[in-house]
PDB file of C-alpha atoms and ligand atoms in Angstrom:
ATOM      1  CA  UNK A  27      -0.065   0.110  -0.186  1.00  0.00           C
ATOM      2  CA  UNK A  28       1.222   3.134  -1.011  1.00  0.00           C
ATOM      3  CA  UNK A  29       1.515   6.590   1.466  1.00  0.00           C
ATOM      4  CA  UNK A  30      -1.448   8.929   1.428  1.00  0.00           C
ATOM      5  CA  UNK A  31       0.827  11.448   0.816  1.00  0.00           C
ATOM      6  CA  UNK A  32       3.290  10.866  -1.244  1.00  0.00           C
ATOM      7  CA  UNK A  33       4.630   7.574  -3.516  1.00  0.00           C
ATOM      8  CA  UNK A  34       6.766   5.087  -0.761  1.00  0.00           C
ATOM      9  CA  UNK A  35       5.339   2.306   0.706  1.00  0.00           C
ATOM     10  CA  UNK A  36       3.308   2.356   3.914  1.00  0.00           C
ATOM     11  CA  UNK A  37       4.495   1.700   7.337  1.00  0.00           C
ATOM     12  CA  UNK A  38       1.614   2.516   9.337  1.00  0.00           C
ATOM     13  CA  UNK A  39      -2.364   2.964   9.162  1.00  0.00           C
ATOM     14  CA  UNK A  40      -4.172   5.796  11.072  1.00  0.00           C
ATOM     15  CA  UNK A  41      -7.545   4.447  11.381  1.00  0.00           C
ATOM     16  CA  UNK A  42      -9.318   7.214  13.176  1.00  0.00           C
ATOM     17  CA  UNK A  43      -7.898   9.917  11.082  1.00  0.00           C
ATOM     18  CA  UNK A  44      -8.563   7.548   7.832  1.00  0.00           C
ATOM     19  CA  UNK A  45      -4.548   7.711   6.810  1.00  0.00           C
ATOM     20  CA  UNK A  46      -1.203   5.446   5.850  1.00  0.00           C
ATOM     21  CA  UNK A  47       1.682   6.747   6.282  1.00  0.00           C
ATOM     22  CA  UNK A  48       5.478   6.201   4.978  1.00  0.00           C
ATOM     23  CA  UNK A  49       8.025   6.023   8.207  1.00  0.00           C
ATOM     24  CA  UNK A  50       8.713   9.905   7.044  1.00  0.00           C
ATOM     25  CA  UNK A  51       5.440  11.260   6.562  1.00  0.00           C
ATOM     26  CA  UNK A  52       4.276   9.322   9.791  1.00  0.00           C
ATOM     27  CA  UNK A  53       7.033  11.463  11.749  1.00  0.00           C
ATOM     28  CA  UNK A  54       6.159  14.508  10.508  1.00  0.00           C
ATOM     29  CA  UNK A  55       2.670  14.155  11.198  1.00  0.00           C
ATOM     30  CA  UNK A  56       2.732  12.422  14.824  1.00  0.00           C
ATOM     31  CA  UNK A  57       5.453  15.320  15.858  1.00  0.00           C
ATOM     32  CA  UNK A  58       3.227  18.223  14.147  1.00  0.00           C
ATOM     33  CA  UNK A  59       0.201  16.229  16.268  1.00  0.00           C
ATOM     34  CA  UNK A  60       2.204  16.243  19.381  1.00  0.00           C
ATOM     35  CA  UNK A  61       3.018  20.140  18.879  1.00  0.00           C
ATOM     36  CA  UNK A  62      -0.588  21.102  18.017  1.00  0.00           C
ATOM     37  CA  UNK A  63      -1.907  19.399  21.347  1.00  0.00           C
ATOM     38  CA  UNK A  64       0.935  21.265  22.969  1.00  0.00           C
ATOM     39  CA  UNK A  65      -0.339  24.668  21.904  1.00  0.00           C
ATOM     40  CA  UNK A  66      -4.052  23.775  22.330  1.00  0.00           C
ATOM     41  CA  UNK A  67      -3.871  22.973  26.168  1.00  0.00           C
ATOM     42  CA  UNK A  68      -1.179  25.593  26.679  1.00  0.00           C
ATOM     43  CA  UNK A  69       1.056  23.456  28.158  1.00  0.00           C
ATOM     44  CA  UNK A  70       4.351  25.320  27.775  1.00  0.00           C
ATOM     45  CA  UNK A  71       3.036  28.897  28.430  1.00  0.00           C
ATOM     46  CA  UNK A  72       5.737  30.427  30.826  1.00  0.00           C
ATOM     47  CA  UNK A  73       7.974  27.977  30.785  1.00  0.00           C
ATOM     48  CA  UNK A  74      11.477  28.573  30.909  1.00  0.00           C
ATOM     49  CA  UNK A  75      12.637  25.043  32.195  1.00  0.00           C
ATOM     50  CA  UNK A  76      11.333  22.054  31.150  1.00  0.00           C
ATOM     51  CA  UNK A  77      11.879  18.870  33.074  1.00  0.00           C
ATOM     52  CA  UNK A  78      11.168  15.625  31.156  1.00  0.00           C
ATOM     53  CA  UNK A  79      10.836  11.952  33.096  1.00  0.00           C
ATOM     54  CA  UNK A  80      12.211   9.041  31.856  1.00  0.00           C
ATOM     55  CA  UNK A  81      11.940   5.817  32.434  1.00  0.00           C
ATOM     56  CA  UNK A  82      13.695   4.260  29.390  1.00  0.00           C
ATOM     57  CA  UNK A  83      10.155   2.765  27.907  1.00  0.00           C
ATOM     58  CA  UNK A  84       9.306   3.432  24.573  1.00  0.00           C
ATOM     59  CA  UNK A  85       6.618   6.697  25.581  1.00  0.00           C
ATOM     60  CA  UNK A  86       8.688   8.529  27.478  1.00  0.00           C
ATOM     61  CA  UNK A  87      12.117   8.218  25.305  1.00  0.00           C
ATOM     62  CA  UNK A  88       9.487   9.505  22.729  1.00  0.00           C
ATOM     63  CA  UNK A  89       8.555  12.143  24.724  1.00  0.00           C
ATOM     64  CA  UNK A  90      11.781  13.236  25.490  1.00  0.00           C
ATOM     65  CA  UNK A  91      12.796  13.372  21.232  1.00  0.00           C
ATOM     66  CA  UNK A  92       9.993  15.331  20.554  1.00  0.00           C
ATOM     67  CA  UNK A  93       9.894  17.958  22.841  1.00  0.00           C
ATOM     68  CA  UNK A  94      13.416  18.661  22.733  1.00  0.00           C
ATOM     69  CA  UNK A  95      12.413  19.792  18.864  1.00  0.00           C
ATOM     70  CA  UNK A  96       9.305  22.010  20.502  1.00  0.00           C
ATOM     71  CA  UNK A  97      11.016  23.312  23.164  1.00  0.00           C
ATOM     72  CA  UNK A  98      14.378  24.473  21.088  1.00  0.00           C
ATOM     73  CA  UNK A  99      11.747  26.280  18.543  1.00  0.00           C
ATOM     74  CA  UNK A 100      10.562  28.355  21.563  1.00  0.00           C
ATOM     75  CA  UNK A 101      13.878  28.494  23.390  1.00  0.00           C
ATOM     76  CA  UNK A 102      13.233  26.502  26.186  1.00  0.00           C
ATOM     77  CA  UNK A 103      15.691  24.579  28.028  1.00  0.00           C
ATOM     78  CA  UNK A 104      14.835  20.659  28.618  1.00  0.00           C
ATOM     79  CA  UNK A 105      16.573  19.256  31.850  1.00  0.00           C
ATOM     80  CA  UNK A 106      16.183  14.937  31.914  1.00  0.00           C
ATOM     81  CA  UNK A 107      15.095  13.161  34.823  1.00  0.00           C
ATOM     82  CA  UNK A 108      15.739   9.804  35.239  1.00  0.00           C
ATOM     83  CA  UNK A 109      14.736   7.858  39.029  1.00  0.00           C
ATOM     84  CA  UNK A 110      16.646   4.951  39.486  1.00  0.00           C
ATOM     85  CA  UNK A 111      13.851   2.744  42.038  1.00  0.00           C
ATOM     86  CA  UNK A 112      16.107  -0.068  42.655  1.00  0.00           C
ATOM     87  CA  UNK A 113      13.494  -2.642  40.875  1.00  0.00           C
ATOM     88  CA  UNK A 114      14.922  -5.710  40.009  1.00  0.00           C
ATOM     89  CA  UNK A 115      13.661  -8.533  40.542  1.00  0.00           C
ATOM     90  CA  UNK A 116      15.789 -10.771  38.820  1.00  0.00           C
ATOM     91  CA  UNK A 117      15.217  -8.615  35.666  1.00  0.00           C
ATOM     92  CA  UNK A 118      17.492  -5.628  36.572  1.00  0.00           C
ATOM     93  CA  UNK A 119      14.446  -3.400  35.260  1.00  0.00           C
ATOM     94  CA  UNK A 120      16.015  -0.418  37.544  1.00  0.00           C
ATOM     95  CA  UNK A 121      19.217  -0.276  36.444  1.00  0.00           C
ATOM     96  CA  UNK A 122      18.394  -0.982  32.341  1.00  0.00           C
ATOM     97  CA  UNK A 123      16.122   2.015  32.771  1.00  0.00           C
ATOM     98  CA  UNK A 124      18.643   4.538  34.231  1.00  0.00           C
ATOM     99  CA  UNK A 125      20.830   3.315  31.449  1.00  0.00           C
ATOM    100  CA  UNK A 126      18.647   3.614  28.671  1.00  0.00           C
ATOM    101  CA  UNK A 127      17.486   7.105  29.626  1.00  0.00           C
ATOM    102  CA  UNK A 128      21.215   8.093  29.757  1.00  0.00           C
ATOM    103  CA  UNK A 129      21.908   7.126  26.383  1.00  0.00           C
ATOM    104  CA  UNK A 130      18.838   9.370  25.268  1.00  0.00           C
ATOM    105  CA  UNK A 131      19.803  12.438  27.233  1.00  0.00           C
ATOM    106  CA  UNK A 132      23.226  11.906  25.531  1.00  0.00           C
ATOM    107  CA  UNK A 133      22.178  11.416  22.170  1.00  0.00           C
ATOM    108  CA  UNK A 134      20.351  14.696  22.562  1.00  0.00           C
ATOM    109  CA  UNK A 135      22.751  16.374  24.372  1.00  0.00           C
ATOM    110  CA  UNK A 136      20.611  17.473  27.226  1.00  0.00           C
ATOM    111  CA  UNK A 137      21.234  18.255  31.213  1.00  0.00           C
ATOM    112  CA  UNK A 138      20.201  15.526  33.033  1.00  0.00           C
ATOM    113  CA  UNK A 139      20.349  14.078  36.821  1.00  0.00           C
ATOM    114  CA  UNK A 140      19.776  10.357  37.813  1.00  0.00           C
ATOM    115  CA  UNK A 141      18.166  10.261  41.068  1.00  0.00           C
ATOM    116  CA  UNK A 142      18.836   7.113  42.682  1.00  0.00           C
ATOM    117  CA  UNK A 143      16.759   6.685  45.886  1.00  0.00           C
ATOM    118  CA  UNK A 144      18.585   3.848  47.550  1.00  0.00           C
ATOM    119  CA  UNK A 145      21.626   6.388  47.726  1.00  0.00           C
ATOM    120  CA  UNK A 146      19.542   9.688  48.513  1.00  0.00           C
ATOM    121  CA  UNK A 147      16.903   7.954  50.935  1.00  0.00           C
ATOM    122  CA  UNK A 148      18.316   4.836  52.120  1.00  0.00           C
ATOM    123  CA  UNK A 149      15.307   2.264  50.250  1.00  0.00           C
ATOM    124  CA  UNK A 150      14.467   0.720  47.126  1.00  0.00           C
ATOM    125  CA  UNK A 151      10.859   0.202  45.842  1.00  0.00           C
ATOM    126  CA  UNK A 152      11.930  -3.720  46.225  1.00  0.00           C
ATOM    127  CA  UNK A 153      12.712  -3.328  50.216  1.00  0.00           C
ATOM    128  CA  UNK A 154       9.440  -0.861  50.336  1.00  0.00           C
ATOM    129  CA  UNK A 155       7.426  -3.765  48.487  1.00  0.00           C
ATOM    130  CA  UNK A 156       8.370  -6.646  50.975  1.00  0.00           C
ATOM    131  CA  UNK A 157       7.893  -4.181  54.231  1.00  0.00           C
ATOM    132  CA  UNK A 158       5.371  -1.830  53.966  1.00  0.00           C
ATOM    133  CA  UNK A 159       1.556  -2.683  53.927  1.00  0.00           C
ATOM    134  CA  UNK A 160       0.591  -0.363  50.967  1.00  0.00           C
ATOM    135  CA  UNK A 161       0.250  -1.398  47.003  1.00  0.00           C
ATOM    136  CA  UNK A 162       3.782  -1.374  45.823  1.00  0.00           C
ATOM    137  CA  UNK A 163       2.637   1.121  43.120  1.00  0.00           C
ATOM    138  CA  UNK A 164       1.232   3.747  45.429  1.00  0.00           C
ATOM    139  CA  UNK A 165       4.682   3.748  47.448  1.00  0.00           C
ATOM    140  CA  UNK A 166       6.082   4.199  43.898  1.00  0.00           C
ATOM    141  CA  UNK A 167       4.209   6.632  42.202  1.00  0.00           C
ATOM    142  CA  UNK A 168       4.215   8.516  45.928  1.00  0.00           C
ATOM    143  CA  UNK A 169       8.374   8.280  45.902  1.00  0.00           C
ATOM    144  CA  UNK A 170       8.282   9.482  42.039  1.00  0.00           C
ATOM    145  CA  UNK A 171       6.140  12.243  42.788  1.00  0.00           C
ATOM    146  CA  UNK A 172       8.078  13.590  45.811  1.00  0.00           C
ATOM    147  CA  UNK A 173      11.674  13.233  43.673  1.00  0.00           C
ATOM    148  CA  UNK A 174      10.292  14.853  40.607  1.00  0.00           C
ATOM    149  CA  UNK A 175       9.111  18.180  42.749  1.00  0.00           C
ATOM    150  CA  UNK A 176      12.407  17.867  45.032  1.00  0.00           C
ATOM    151  CA  UNK A 177      14.370  17.763  41.404  1.00  0.00           C
ATOM    152  CA  UNK A 178      12.492  20.781  39.797  1.00  0.00           C
ATOM    153  CA  UNK A 179      13.171  22.485  43.391  1.00  0.00           C
ATOM    154  CA  UNK A 180      17.151  21.773  42.850  1.00  0.00           C
ATOM    155  CA  UNK A 181      17.362  22.582  39.708  1.00  0.00           C
ATOM    156  CA  UNK A 182      14.929  25.450  38.962  1.00  0.00           C
ATOM    157  CA  UNK A 183      12.645  23.384  36.785  1.00  0.00           C
ATOM    158  CA  UNK A 184       9.209  25.156  36.813  1.00  0.00           C
ATOM    159  CA  UNK A 185       7.160  22.338  34.748  1.00  0.00           C
ATOM    160  CA  UNK A 186       7.539  18.753  34.596  1.00  0.00           C
ATOM    161  CA  UNK A 187       6.578  16.485  31.077  1.00  0.00           C
ATOM    162  CA  UNK A 188       5.498  12.748  31.697  1.00  0.00           C
ATOM    163  CA  UNK A 189       4.473  10.349  29.134  1.00  0.00           C
ATOM    164  CA  UNK A 190       0.981   9.044  29.999  1.00  0.00           C
ATOM    165  CA  UNK A 191      -0.643   8.053  26.891  1.00  0.00           C
ATOM    166  CA  UNK A 192      -4.226   8.095  25.307  1.00  0.00           C
ATOM    167  CA  UNK A 193      -3.971   3.986  26.083  1.00  0.00           C
ATOM    168  CA  UNK A 194      -3.432   5.043  29.678  1.00  0.00           C
ATOM    169  CA  UNK A 195      -6.173   7.884  30.038  1.00  0.00           C
ATOM    170  CA  UNK A 196      -8.876   5.701  28.607  1.00  0.00           C
ATOM    171  CA  UNK A 197      -7.672   2.970  31.191  1.00  0.00           C
ATOM    172  CA  UNK A 198      -7.776   5.504  34.327  1.00  0.00           C
ATOM    173  CA  UNK A 199     -11.256   7.186  32.804  1.00  0.00           C
ATOM    174  CA  UNK A 200     -13.070   3.639  32.377  1.00  0.00           C
ATOM    175  CA  UNK A 201     -11.775   2.338  36.056  1.00  0.00           C
ATOM    176  CA  UNK A 202     -12.886   6.036  37.508  1.00  0.00           C
ATOM    177  CA  UNK A 203     -16.771   5.425  35.864  1.00  0.00           C
ATOM    178  CA  UNK A 204     -16.620   2.059  37.041  1.00  0.00           C
ATOM    179  CA  UNK A 205     -15.857   2.394  40.338  1.00  0.00           C
ATOM    180  CA  UNK A 206     -17.829   5.724  40.567  1.00  0.00           C
ATOM    181  CA  UNK A 207     -14.679   6.937  41.912  1.00  0.00           C
ATOM    182  CA  UNK A 208     -15.497  11.086  40.510  1.00  0.00           C
ATOM    183  CA  UNK A 209     -12.736  12.645  43.054  1.00  0.00           C
ATOM    184  CA  UNK A 210      -9.932  10.601  41.770  1.00  0.00           C
ATOM    185  CA  UNK A 211     -11.417  11.277  37.874  1.00  0.00           C
ATOM    186  CA  UNK A 212     -11.628  15.213  38.553  1.00  0.00           C
ATOM    187  CA  UNK A 213      -8.096  14.990  39.353  1.00  0.00           C
ATOM    188  CA  UNK A 214      -7.061  13.607  35.949  1.00  0.00           C
ATOM    189  CA  UNK A 215      -5.576  16.968  34.855  1.00  0.00           C
ATOM    190  CA  UNK A 216      -3.246  16.964  32.041  1.00  0.00           C
ATOM    191  CA  UNK A 217      -2.238  20.571  32.737  1.00  0.00           C
ATOM    192  CA  UNK A 218      -1.745  20.892  36.154  1.00  0.00           C
ATOM    193  CA  UNK A 219      -1.203  24.440  37.073  1.00  0.00           C
ATOM    194  CA  UNK A 220       1.813  25.023  39.871  1.00  0.00           C
ATOM    195  CA  UNK A 221       0.113  25.028  43.258  1.00  0.00           C
ATOM    196  CA  UNK A 222       0.683  24.637  47.097  1.00  0.00           C
ATOM    197  CA  UNK A 223       4.741  24.410  46.395  1.00  0.00           C
ATOM    198  CA  UNK A 224       4.122  21.828  43.703  1.00  0.00           C
ATOM    199  CA  UNK A 225       5.403  22.302  40.184  1.00  0.00           C
ATOM    200  CA  UNK A 226       3.329  22.877  36.889  1.00  0.00           C
ATOM    201  CA  UNK A 227       2.666  19.008  35.339  1.00  0.00           C
ATOM    202  CA  UNK A 228       1.885  18.232  31.555  1.00  0.00           C
ATOM    203  CA  UNK A 229       1.368  15.089  29.937  1.00  0.00           C
ATOM    204  CA  UNK A 230       1.817  16.204  26.175  1.00  0.00           C
ATOM    205  CA  UNK A 231       1.183  12.651  24.846  1.00  0.00           C
ATOM    206  CA  UNK A 232      -2.601  12.107  26.557  1.00  0.00           C
ATOM    207  CA  UNK A 233      -3.676  12.332  22.838  1.00  0.00           C
ATOM    208  CA  UNK A 234      -1.319   9.970  21.167  1.00  0.00           C
ATOM    209  CA  UNK A 235      -1.801   6.030  21.000  1.00  0.00           C
ATOM    210  CA  UNK A 236       0.431   3.945  22.623  1.00  0.00           C
ATOM    211  CA  UNK A 237       0.851   2.059  18.874  1.00  0.00           C
ATOM    212  CA  UNK A 238       2.045   5.854  17.692  1.00  0.00           C
ATOM    213  CA  UNK A 239       4.821   6.375  20.178  1.00  0.00           C
ATOM    214  CA  UNK A 240       5.586   2.353  19.896  1.00  0.00           C
ATOM    215  CA  UNK A 241       6.096   3.051  15.964  1.00  0.00           C
ATOM    216  CA  UNK A 242       7.707   7.063  16.567  1.00  0.00           C
ATOM    217  CA  UNK A 243      10.554   5.349  18.264  1.00  0.00           C
ATOM    218  CA  UNK A 244      11.335   2.106  15.711  1.00  0.00           C
ATOM    219  CA  UNK A 245      11.174   4.378  13.174  1.00  0.00           C
ATOM    220  CA  UNK A 246      13.634   6.880  14.408  1.00  0.00           C
ATOM    221  CA  UNK A 247      15.772   4.310  16.246  1.00  0.00           C
ATOM    222  CA  UNK A 248      15.494   5.648  19.565  1.00  0.00           C
ATOM    223  CA  UNK A 249      16.973   3.262  22.097  1.00  0.00           C
ATOM    224  CA  UNK A 250      13.608   2.151  24.573  1.00  0.00           C
ATOM    225  CA  UNK A 251      13.616  -0.906  26.881  1.00  0.00           C
ATOM    226  CA  UNK A 252      11.078  -3.149  25.867  1.00  0.00           C
ATOM    227  CA  UNK A 253      10.328  -4.832  29.128  1.00  0.00           C
ATOM    228  CA  UNK A 254       7.738  -3.726  31.446  1.00  0.00           C
ATOM    229  CA  UNK A 255       8.130  -3.305  35.372  1.00  0.00           C
ATOM    230  CA  UNK A 256       7.679  -6.760  36.922  1.00  0.00           C
ATOM    231  CA  UNK A 257       5.338  -5.341  39.380  1.00  0.00           C
ATOM    232  CA  UNK A 258       2.590  -4.268  35.932  1.00  0.00           C
ATOM    233  CA  UNK A 259       0.449  -6.689  36.491  1.00  0.00           C
ATOM    234  CA  UNK A 260      -0.147  -5.627  40.047  1.00  0.00           C
ATOM    235  CA  UNK A 261      -1.374  -2.281  39.148  1.00  0.00           C
ATOM    236  CA  UNK A 262      -5.041  -3.193  39.522  1.00  0.00           C
ATOM    237  CA  UNK A 263      -4.965  -6.894  38.888  1.00  0.00           C
ATOM    238  CA  UNK A 264      -7.623  -8.601  36.680  1.00  0.00           C
ATOM    239  CA  UNK A 265     -10.127  -6.034  36.347  1.00  0.00           C
ATOM    240  CA  UNK A 266      -8.227  -3.393  34.817  1.00  0.00           C
ATOM    241  CA  UNK A 267      -6.093  -6.238  32.514  1.00  0.00           C
ATOM    242  CA  UNK A 268      -9.847  -6.747  31.617  1.00  0.00           C
ATOM    243  CA  UNK A 269     -10.506  -2.517  30.924  1.00  0.00           C
ATOM    244  CA  UNK A 270      -7.119  -1.770  29.110  1.00  0.00           C
ATOM    245  CA  UNK A 271      -8.507  -5.109  26.620  1.00  0.00           C
ATOM    246  CA  UNK A 272     -11.625  -4.143  26.251  1.00  0.00           C
ATOM    247  CA  UNK A 273     -10.714  -0.337  25.191  1.00  0.00           C
ATOM    248  CA  UNK A 274      -8.476  -2.171  22.614  1.00  0.00           C
ATOM    249  CA  UNK A 275     -11.313  -4.417  21.066  1.00  0.00           C
ATOM    250  CA  UNK A 276     -13.822  -0.899  21.218  1.00  0.00           C
ATOM    251  CA  UNK A 277     -11.054   1.208  19.122  1.00  0.00           C
ATOM    252  CA  UNK A 278     -10.404  -1.955  16.387  1.00  0.00           C
ATOM    253  CA  UNK A 279     -14.750  -1.905  16.283  1.00  0.00           C
ATOM    254  CA  UNK A 280     -14.669   2.230  16.491  1.00  0.00           C
ATOM    255  CA  UNK A 281     -11.323   3.749  15.395  1.00  0.00           C
ATOM    256  CA  UNK A 282     -10.680   7.049  17.647  1.00  0.00           C
ATOM    257  CA  UNK A 283     -13.528   5.397  20.310  1.00  0.00           C
ATOM    258  CA  UNK A 284     -10.178   6.651  23.355  1.00  0.00           C
ATOM    259  CA  UNK A 285      -9.058   9.297  21.844  1.00  0.00           C
ATOM    260  CA  UNK A 286     -13.052  10.640  21.679  1.00  0.00           C
ATOM    261  CA  UNK A 287     -13.101   9.303  25.011  1.00  0.00           C
ATOM    262  CA  UNK A 288     -10.086  10.850  26.637  1.00  0.00           C
ATOM    263  CA  UNK A 289     -10.694  14.406  24.569  1.00  0.00           C
ATOM    264  CA  UNK A 290     -14.274  14.474  25.495  1.00  0.00           C
ATOM    265  CA  UNK A 291     -13.573  13.908  29.040  1.00  0.00           C
ATOM    266  CA  UNK A 292     -11.077  16.474  29.253  1.00  0.00           C
ATOM    267  CA  UNK A 293     -12.729  18.958  27.425  1.00  0.00           C
ATOM    268  CA  UNK A 294     -16.798  18.254  28.991  1.00  0.00           C
ATOM    269  CA  UNK A 295     -16.572  15.999  31.428  1.00  0.00           C
ATOM    270  CA  UNK A 296     -13.482  16.732  33.744  1.00  0.00           C
ATOM    271  CA  UNK A 297     -14.134  20.699  34.109  1.00  0.00           C
ATOM    272  CA  UNK A 298     -17.679  19.860  35.483  1.00  0.00           C
ATOM    273  CA  UNK A 299     -15.860  17.194  37.816  1.00  0.00           C
ATOM    274  CA  UNK A 300     -13.213  19.349  39.022  1.00  0.00           C
ATOM    275  CA  UNK A 301     -16.357  22.444  39.919  1.00  0.00           C
ATOM    276  CA  UNK A 302     -17.716  19.932  41.954  1.00  0.00           C
ATOM    277  CA  UNK A 303     -15.159  17.342  43.415  1.00  0.00           C
ATOM    278  CA  UNK A 304     -11.517  18.894  43.121  1.00  0.00           C
ATOM    279  CA  UNK A 305     -10.964  19.941  46.867  1.00  0.00           C
ATOM    280  CA  UNK A 306      -8.424  22.512  47.137  1.00  0.00           C
ATOM    281  CA  UNK A 307      -6.019  21.193  49.645  1.00  0.00           C
ATOM    282  CA  UNK A 308      -4.677  23.372  51.857  1.00  0.00           C
ATOM    283  CA  UNK A 309      -1.069  22.431  52.682  1.00  0.00           C
ATOM    284  CA  UNK A 310       1.905  23.026  55.350  1.00  0.00           C
ATOM    285  CA  UNK A 311       5.578  21.964  55.158  1.00  0.00           C
ATOM    286  CA  UNK A 312       7.020  18.874  56.246  1.00  0.00           C
ATOM    287  CA  UNK A 313       8.933  19.681  59.548  1.00  0.00           C
ATOM    288  CA  UNK A 314      11.371  16.671  58.308  1.00  0.00           C
ATOM    289  CA  UNK A 315      11.898  17.873  54.903  1.00  0.00           C
ATOM    290  CA  UNK A 316      10.608  20.873  54.301  1.00  0.00           C
ATOM    291  CA  UNK A 317       8.059  19.841  51.441  1.00  0.00           C
ATOM    292  CA  UNK A 318       4.761  20.540  50.942  1.00  0.00           C
ATOM    293  CA  UNK A 319       2.265  17.996  53.211  1.00  0.00           C
ATOM    294  CA  UNK A 320      -1.713  17.820  54.066  1.00  0.00           C
ATOM    295  CA  UNK A 321      -2.636  20.229  56.597  1.00  0.00           C
ATOM    296  CA  UNK A 322      -2.685  18.797  59.856  1.00  0.00           C
ATOM    297  CA  UNK A 323       0.096  16.528  59.002  1.00  0.00           C
ATOM    298  CA  UNK A 324       3.655  16.902  60.961  1.00  0.00           C
ATOM    299  CA  UNK A 325       5.399  14.930  58.040  1.00  0.00           C
ATOM    300  CA  UNK A 326       4.989  14.255  55.044  1.00  0.00           C
ATOM    301  CA  UNK A 327       4.132  10.953  53.785  1.00  0.00           C
ATOM    302  CA  UNK A 328       7.580  10.208  51.798  1.00  0.00           C
ATOM    303  CA  UNK A 329       9.375  10.915  54.636  1.00  0.00           C
ATOM    304  CA  UNK A 330       7.003   8.575  57.033  1.00  0.00           C
ATOM    305  CA  UNK A 331       7.781   5.834  54.649  1.00  0.00           C
ATOM    306  CA  UNK A 332      11.261   6.656  54.552  1.00  0.00           C
ATOM    307  CA  UNK A 333      11.439   6.793  58.711  1.00  0.00           C
ATOM    308  CA  UNK A 334       9.715   3.402  58.466  1.00  0.00           C
ATOM    309  CA  UNK A 335      12.050   1.877  55.877  1.00  0.00           C
ATOM    310  CA  UNK A 336      15.195   3.300  58.597  1.00  0.00           C
ATOM    311  CA  UNK A 337      13.506   1.030  61.717  1.00  0.00           C
ATOM    312  CA  UNK A 338      13.211  -1.644  59.313  1.00  0.00           C
ATOM    313  CA  UNK A 339      16.732  -1.940  57.902  1.00  0.00           C
ATOM    314  CA  UNK A 340      17.950  -0.697  61.620  1.00  0.00           C
ATOM    315  CA  UNK A 341      16.316  -4.051  63.231  1.00  0.00           C
ATOM    316  CA  UNK A 342      17.144  -6.397  60.067  1.00  0.00           C
TER     317      UNK A 342
HETATM  318 FE1  SF4 B 420       6.505   1.768  40.116  1.00  0.00          FE
HETATM  319 FE2  SF4 B 420       3.846  -0.186  39.956  1.00  0.00          FE
HETATM  320 FE3  SF4 B 420       5.026   1.526  37.427  1.00  0.00          FE
HETATM  321 FE4  SF4 B 420       6.600  -0.432  38.459  1.00  0.00          FE
HETATM  322  S1  SF4 B 420       4.261  -0.604  37.319  1.00  0.00           S
HETATM  323  S2  SF4 B 420       6.977   1.240  37.936  1.00  0.00           S
HETATM  324  S3  SF4 B 420       6.162  -0.247  40.774  1.00  0.00           S
HETATM  325  S4  SF4 B 420       4.547   2.193  39.298  1.00  0.00           S
HETATM  326 ZN1   ZN B 421       4.656   9.223   2.750  1.00  0.00          ZN
HETATM  327 ZN1   ZN B 422       9.224  15.316  54.135  1.00  0.00          ZN
END
């Protein structure tokens, strides 16, 4: 089959736009599409230094490469961030993730920082998983948010971009509908402004499909890790997997299904939920680290985990 824009052989079919594209036209099309999303949702308004969180997977590495181009045009500095979470489980997941992230930062010649949480905070996510009665992904997510915010303050970063794609968002929205968790849904913001001592966060790939970031990374020969985190299966169990499979089946039957679900949620549903359910949290400063914590709490949740892990490790 020929590309819709030239005589070259097509590499990918974009069913929801009814086009088929060759490798170079797909690269151009995706970059323009992401740039339009960034513009439409005013993601870089007021940004001077943009931190990109890179785990080494196809989404975050594609995000880094595309955002570097967009930021260069706008005179915005890019800063790479990778967190070595200490997830090993016989697969060396975190060390591979860091190695790949560094390769990408150096390829693009961007400044970067690697935070090894074992060295910096005295515990790994593998150790927390074994010792703390809390779902591992909740501890991990909390740690990532804390570290990213802390690096932002240290490095003068005013905006942080993460690689969540349309499939991730569609799954989150569907799970929220299924469980009726309106408060959680009201917090699903693709542009979260800086507030309460937290840096602004953006998701430039929120309208980009997983298949598109994968194709982009393969065409551009971007190094990325193929393995998923060994804890992935714990994220939501069978229901979450079934919801994701169901969304993919719906996408096959109705091209653009996930995109419409996510875009309509962003434009029409979330603002209504936000008005009714998004709580304006009052914050105070953690007595240990000085980072924001919920009002009425002396120490932040991350310091609480850190203290617990320190105690556990000192008696073992
Ligand atoms: Fe962390 Fe869970 Fe994601 Fe693994 S799957 S990186 S443990 S949040
Ligand atoms: Zn073409
Ligand atoms: Zn703290």
